[in-house]
XYZ file of C-alpha atoms in Angstrom:
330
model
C -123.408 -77.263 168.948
C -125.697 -76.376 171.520
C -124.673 -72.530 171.333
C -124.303 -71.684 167.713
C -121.604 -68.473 167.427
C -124.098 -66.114 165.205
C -127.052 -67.152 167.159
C -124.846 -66.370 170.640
C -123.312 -63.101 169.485
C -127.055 -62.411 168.543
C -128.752 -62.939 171.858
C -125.550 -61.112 173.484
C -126.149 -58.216 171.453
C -130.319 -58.192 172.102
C -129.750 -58.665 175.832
C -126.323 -55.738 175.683
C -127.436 -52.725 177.244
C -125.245 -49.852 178.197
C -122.445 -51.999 176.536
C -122.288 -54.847 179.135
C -124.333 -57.513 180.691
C -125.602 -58.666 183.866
C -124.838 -62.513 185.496
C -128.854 -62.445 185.038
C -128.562 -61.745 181.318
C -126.404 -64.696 180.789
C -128.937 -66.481 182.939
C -131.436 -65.521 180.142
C -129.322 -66.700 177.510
C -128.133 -70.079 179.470
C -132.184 -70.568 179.573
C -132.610 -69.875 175.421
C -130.380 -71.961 174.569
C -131.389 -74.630 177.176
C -127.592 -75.218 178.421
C -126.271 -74.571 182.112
C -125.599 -70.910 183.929
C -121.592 -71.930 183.833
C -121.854 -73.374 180.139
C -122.964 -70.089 179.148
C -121.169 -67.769 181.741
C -117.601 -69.238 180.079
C -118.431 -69.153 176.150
C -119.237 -65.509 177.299
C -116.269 -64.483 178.134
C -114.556 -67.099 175.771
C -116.332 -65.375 172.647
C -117.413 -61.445 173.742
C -114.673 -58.868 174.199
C -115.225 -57.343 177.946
C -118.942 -58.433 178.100
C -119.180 -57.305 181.650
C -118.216 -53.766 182.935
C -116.073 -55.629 185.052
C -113.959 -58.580 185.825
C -116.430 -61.024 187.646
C -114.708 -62.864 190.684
C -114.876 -66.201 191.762
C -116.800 -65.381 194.835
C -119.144 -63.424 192.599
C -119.195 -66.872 190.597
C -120.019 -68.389 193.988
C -122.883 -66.572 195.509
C -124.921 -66.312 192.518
C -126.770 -69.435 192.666
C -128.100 -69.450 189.361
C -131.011 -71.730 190.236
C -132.493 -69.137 192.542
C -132.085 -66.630 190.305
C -134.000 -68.816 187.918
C -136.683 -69.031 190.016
C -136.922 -65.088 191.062
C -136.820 -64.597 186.748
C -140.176 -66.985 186.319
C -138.154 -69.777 185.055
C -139.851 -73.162 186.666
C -139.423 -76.034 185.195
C -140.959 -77.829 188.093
C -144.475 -78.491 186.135
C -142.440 -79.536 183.319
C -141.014 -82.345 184.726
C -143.660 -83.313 186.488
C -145.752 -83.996 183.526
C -142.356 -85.948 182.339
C -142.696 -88.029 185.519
C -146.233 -88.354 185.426
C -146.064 -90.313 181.521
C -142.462 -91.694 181.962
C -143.569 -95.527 181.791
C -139.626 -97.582 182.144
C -138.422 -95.818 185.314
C -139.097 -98.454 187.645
C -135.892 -99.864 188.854
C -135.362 -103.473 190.372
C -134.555 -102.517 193.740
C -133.524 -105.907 194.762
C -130.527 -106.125 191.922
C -127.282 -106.474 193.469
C -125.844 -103.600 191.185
C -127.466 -101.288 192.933
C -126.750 -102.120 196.478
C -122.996 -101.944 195.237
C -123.664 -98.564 193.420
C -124.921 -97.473 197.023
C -121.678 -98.692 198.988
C -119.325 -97.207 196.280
C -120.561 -93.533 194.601
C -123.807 -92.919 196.646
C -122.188 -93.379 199.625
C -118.678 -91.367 198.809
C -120.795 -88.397 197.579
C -123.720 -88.529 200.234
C -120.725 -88.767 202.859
C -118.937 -86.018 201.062
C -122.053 -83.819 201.401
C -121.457 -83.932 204.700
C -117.419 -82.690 204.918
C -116.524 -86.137 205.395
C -113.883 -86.326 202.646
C -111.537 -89.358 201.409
C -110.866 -90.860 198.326
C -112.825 -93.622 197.363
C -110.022 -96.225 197.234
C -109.200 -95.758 200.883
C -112.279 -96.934 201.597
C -112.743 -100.607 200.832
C -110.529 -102.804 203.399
C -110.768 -100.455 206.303
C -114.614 -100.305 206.272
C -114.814 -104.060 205.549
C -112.624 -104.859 208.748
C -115.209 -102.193 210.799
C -118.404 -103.552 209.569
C -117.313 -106.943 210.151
C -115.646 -106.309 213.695
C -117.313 -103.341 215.233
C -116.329 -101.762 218.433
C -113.732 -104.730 218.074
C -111.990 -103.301 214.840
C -108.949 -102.152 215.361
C -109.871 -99.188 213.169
C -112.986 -98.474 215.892
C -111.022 -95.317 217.318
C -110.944 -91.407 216.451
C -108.017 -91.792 214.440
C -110.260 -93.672 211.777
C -113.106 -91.492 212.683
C -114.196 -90.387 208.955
C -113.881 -94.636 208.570
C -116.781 -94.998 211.179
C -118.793 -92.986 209.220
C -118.617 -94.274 205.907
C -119.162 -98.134 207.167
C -121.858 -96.760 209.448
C -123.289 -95.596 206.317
C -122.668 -98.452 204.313
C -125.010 -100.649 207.195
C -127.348 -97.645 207.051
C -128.298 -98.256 203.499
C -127.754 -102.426 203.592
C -130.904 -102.254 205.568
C -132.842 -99.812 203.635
C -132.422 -102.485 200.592
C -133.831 -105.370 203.560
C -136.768 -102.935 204.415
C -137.928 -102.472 201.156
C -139.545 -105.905 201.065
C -141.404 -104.664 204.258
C -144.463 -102.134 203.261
C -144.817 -101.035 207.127
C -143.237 -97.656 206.998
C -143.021 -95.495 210.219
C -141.736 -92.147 210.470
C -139.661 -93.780 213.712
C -137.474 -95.887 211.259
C -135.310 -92.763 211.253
C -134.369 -93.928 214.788
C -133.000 -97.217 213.318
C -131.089 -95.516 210.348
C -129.125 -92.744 212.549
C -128.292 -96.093 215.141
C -126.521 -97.777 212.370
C -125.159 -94.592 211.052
C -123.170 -94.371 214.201
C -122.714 -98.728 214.777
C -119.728 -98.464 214.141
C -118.211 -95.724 216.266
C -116.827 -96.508 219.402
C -119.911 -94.806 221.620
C -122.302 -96.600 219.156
C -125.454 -95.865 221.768
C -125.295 -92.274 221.036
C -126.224 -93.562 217.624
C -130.355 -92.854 217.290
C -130.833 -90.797 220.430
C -133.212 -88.024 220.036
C -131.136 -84.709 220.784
C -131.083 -83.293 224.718
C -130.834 -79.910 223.440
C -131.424 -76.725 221.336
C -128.997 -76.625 218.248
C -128.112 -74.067 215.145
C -127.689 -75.764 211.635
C -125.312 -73.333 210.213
C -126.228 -72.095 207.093
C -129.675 -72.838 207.233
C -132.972 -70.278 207.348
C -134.815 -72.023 209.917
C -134.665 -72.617 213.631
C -134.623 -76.610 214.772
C -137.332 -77.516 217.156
C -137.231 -77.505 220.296
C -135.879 -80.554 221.549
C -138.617 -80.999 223.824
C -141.267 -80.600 220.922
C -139.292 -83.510 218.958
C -141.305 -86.388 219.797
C -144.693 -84.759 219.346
C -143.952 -83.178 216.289
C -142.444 -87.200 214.718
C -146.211 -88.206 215.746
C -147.345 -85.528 213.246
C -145.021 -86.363 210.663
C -146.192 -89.986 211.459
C -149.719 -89.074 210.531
C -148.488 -87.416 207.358
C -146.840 -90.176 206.094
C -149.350 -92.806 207.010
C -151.140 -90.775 204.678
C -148.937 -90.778 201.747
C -148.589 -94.343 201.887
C -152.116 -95.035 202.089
C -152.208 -92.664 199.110
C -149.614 -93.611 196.933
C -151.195 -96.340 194.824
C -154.177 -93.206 194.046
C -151.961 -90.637 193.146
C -149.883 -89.263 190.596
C -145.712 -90.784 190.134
C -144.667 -86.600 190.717
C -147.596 -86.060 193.575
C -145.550 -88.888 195.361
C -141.908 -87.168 195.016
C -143.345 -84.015 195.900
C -144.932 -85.194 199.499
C -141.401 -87.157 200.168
C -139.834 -83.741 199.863
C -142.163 -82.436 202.038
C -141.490 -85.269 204.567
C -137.734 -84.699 204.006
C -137.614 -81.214 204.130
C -140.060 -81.349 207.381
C -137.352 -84.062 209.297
C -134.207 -81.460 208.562
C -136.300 -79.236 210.315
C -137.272 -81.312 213.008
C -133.507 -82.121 213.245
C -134.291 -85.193 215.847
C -130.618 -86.078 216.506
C -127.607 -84.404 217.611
C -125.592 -85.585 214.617
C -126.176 -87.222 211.042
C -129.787 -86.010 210.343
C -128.521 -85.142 206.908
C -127.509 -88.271 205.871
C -130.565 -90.006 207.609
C -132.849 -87.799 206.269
C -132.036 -88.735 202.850
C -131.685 -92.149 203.390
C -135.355 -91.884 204.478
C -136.318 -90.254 201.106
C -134.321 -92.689 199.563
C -136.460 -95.869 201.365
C -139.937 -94.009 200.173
C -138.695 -94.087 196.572
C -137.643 -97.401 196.531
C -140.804 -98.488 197.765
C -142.721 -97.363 195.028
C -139.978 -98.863 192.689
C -138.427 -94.934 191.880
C -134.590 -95.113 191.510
C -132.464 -93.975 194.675
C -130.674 -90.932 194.650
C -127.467 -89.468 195.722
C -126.261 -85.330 195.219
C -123.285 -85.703 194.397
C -120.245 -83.124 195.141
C -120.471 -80.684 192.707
C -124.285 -80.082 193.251
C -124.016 -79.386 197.559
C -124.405 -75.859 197.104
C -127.475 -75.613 194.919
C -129.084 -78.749 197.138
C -128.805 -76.309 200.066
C -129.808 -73.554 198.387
C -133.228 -75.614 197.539
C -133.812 -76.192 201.054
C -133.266 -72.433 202.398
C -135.296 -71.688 199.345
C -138.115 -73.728 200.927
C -137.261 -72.732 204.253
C -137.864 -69.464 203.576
C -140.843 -69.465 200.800
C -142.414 -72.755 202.174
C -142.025 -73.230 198.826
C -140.546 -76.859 197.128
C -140.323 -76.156 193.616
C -136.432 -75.525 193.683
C -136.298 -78.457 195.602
C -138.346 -80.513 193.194
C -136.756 -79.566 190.289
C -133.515 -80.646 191.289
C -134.329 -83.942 193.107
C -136.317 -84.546 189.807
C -133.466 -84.449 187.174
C -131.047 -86.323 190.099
C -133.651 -89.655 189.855
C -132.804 -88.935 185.771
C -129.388 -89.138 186.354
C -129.644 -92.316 189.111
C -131.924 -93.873 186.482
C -129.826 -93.626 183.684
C -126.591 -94.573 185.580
C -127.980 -97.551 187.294
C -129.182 -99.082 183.597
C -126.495 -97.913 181.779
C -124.196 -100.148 183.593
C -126.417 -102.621 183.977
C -127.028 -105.738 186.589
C -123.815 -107.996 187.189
């Protein structure tokens, strides 16, 4: 058992003061026992009588984002598994095996689509999207009654191609204009697909202001140069150096917010191509994790800071890693 009873009721009572606890003490005690903020938050109040001084709501639940909190406490893990990274000798994944370009069309596209507030189940998918990425603007499913349809084949073309580029080592920061066309091929305005944006926009939620549209061009030719960089770099340094200047380049394009719809999804799509060409596993965040991915990028919005970021993107090529070879190549 991760959380032994004596050894819990122990740290409870060393961390008890005026006869309850904070949400950061059982952030303290998640991080002793090495076991997740909502592990620990329900053997709390599964084992302790009234360990708060009072009842703790779901929205309290909500807007605590425990990996924030983390970081405000001192607790990084960042450097930790970056060393991992750095000596981690099997994570090199066959890119070209056929499992994965079905893993991508099944649960990394359903979640990365989900991420977005496109929602459907995953067995509504199959025929409909089949019929609109063989047919087009010629499906009869082409229409904005099958809109959230559109985007998942558009998707599904999106990353078919990033698996084709990855046998190309010319990389250009414009590719993104390639990947948000075929995000949209299969709408029935597909030319608005990859268009640079004609106007100022608000990303709600977020902690930064877009670019000006006008600025969007010049500030791609800086990213340009920055990645030009990496690549010519990426033999020379370090496995976790690499991830962390993708995140940079990601984090930078959600900024830059080039289009007037799916830079999200393109965005990571991009990361995604830069990992597979250096033979890292491709990632998806799935559901359940949307609220602490966005909280790692207003984190570095506002702290120009990627450690948040890092760590999480870190254990998600873990979890890619270990899903992709656990099931193994068919």
């Amino acid at each position: 058992m991760l959380m032994p009873e004596a050894e819990f009721k122990k740290q409870v009572s060393i961390r008890m003061t005026k006869n309850h606890l904070t949400l950061d003490d059982v952030l303290i005690i998640a991080e002793y026992f090495g076991v997740s903020f909502s592990a620990c938050y329900y053997r709390m109040i599964n084992l302790i009588s009234t360990p708060f001084a009072e009842k703790i709501s779901k929205r309290t639940l909500k807007n605590y984002h425990p990996d924030l909190k983390r970081k405000q406490l001192g607790f990084d893990d960042s450097k930790l598994l970056s060393d991992l990274f750095d000596v981690w000798d099997d994570i090199d994944f066959d890119y070209s095996d056929k499992h994965a370009r079905r893993m991508f069309k099944s649960n990394y596209i359903y979640n990365d689509a989900r991420l977005e507030g496109v929602c459907l189940q995953q067995e509504e998918v199959g025929e409909i999207v089949a019929d609109l990425r063989a047919n087009t603007q010629k499906s009869q499913y082409c229409n904005p009654a099958y809109e959230v349809f559109c985007h998942v084949a558009g998707h599904a073309a999106m990353y078919e191609k990033i698996f084709e580029l990855t046998n190309d080592q010319s990389c250009s920061i414009f590719l993104l204009g390639m990947l948000n066309s075929l995000l949209f091929s299969c709408f029935p305005n597909p030319e608005y697909g990859g268009v640079t944006r004609k106007n100022n926009t608000l990303v709600l939620g977020a902690k930064f202001e877009t670019i000006d549209f006008r600025d969007i061009a010049t500030e791609l030719l800086r990213l340009e140069t920055v990645l030009s960089k990496l690549i010519a770099d990426a033999c020379a340094i370090s496995r976790s150096e690499y991830i962390r200047r993708v995140i940079g380049i990601h984090h930078r394009i959600t900024v830059i917010h080039p289009y007037s719809d799916g830079n999200g999804r393109t965005s990571r799509a991009f990361m995604n191509l830069l990992f597979i060409l250096q033979g890292i596993p491709p990632i998806y965040f799935c559901v359940r994790v949307k609220d602490e991915y966005c909280d790692a990028l207003s984190y570095m919005d506002t702290n120009a800071d990627s450690s948040v970021l890092l760590s999480l993107v870190f254990k998600t090529i873990m979890f890619s890693h270990a899903e992709l070879h656990n099931q193994g190549s068919y």
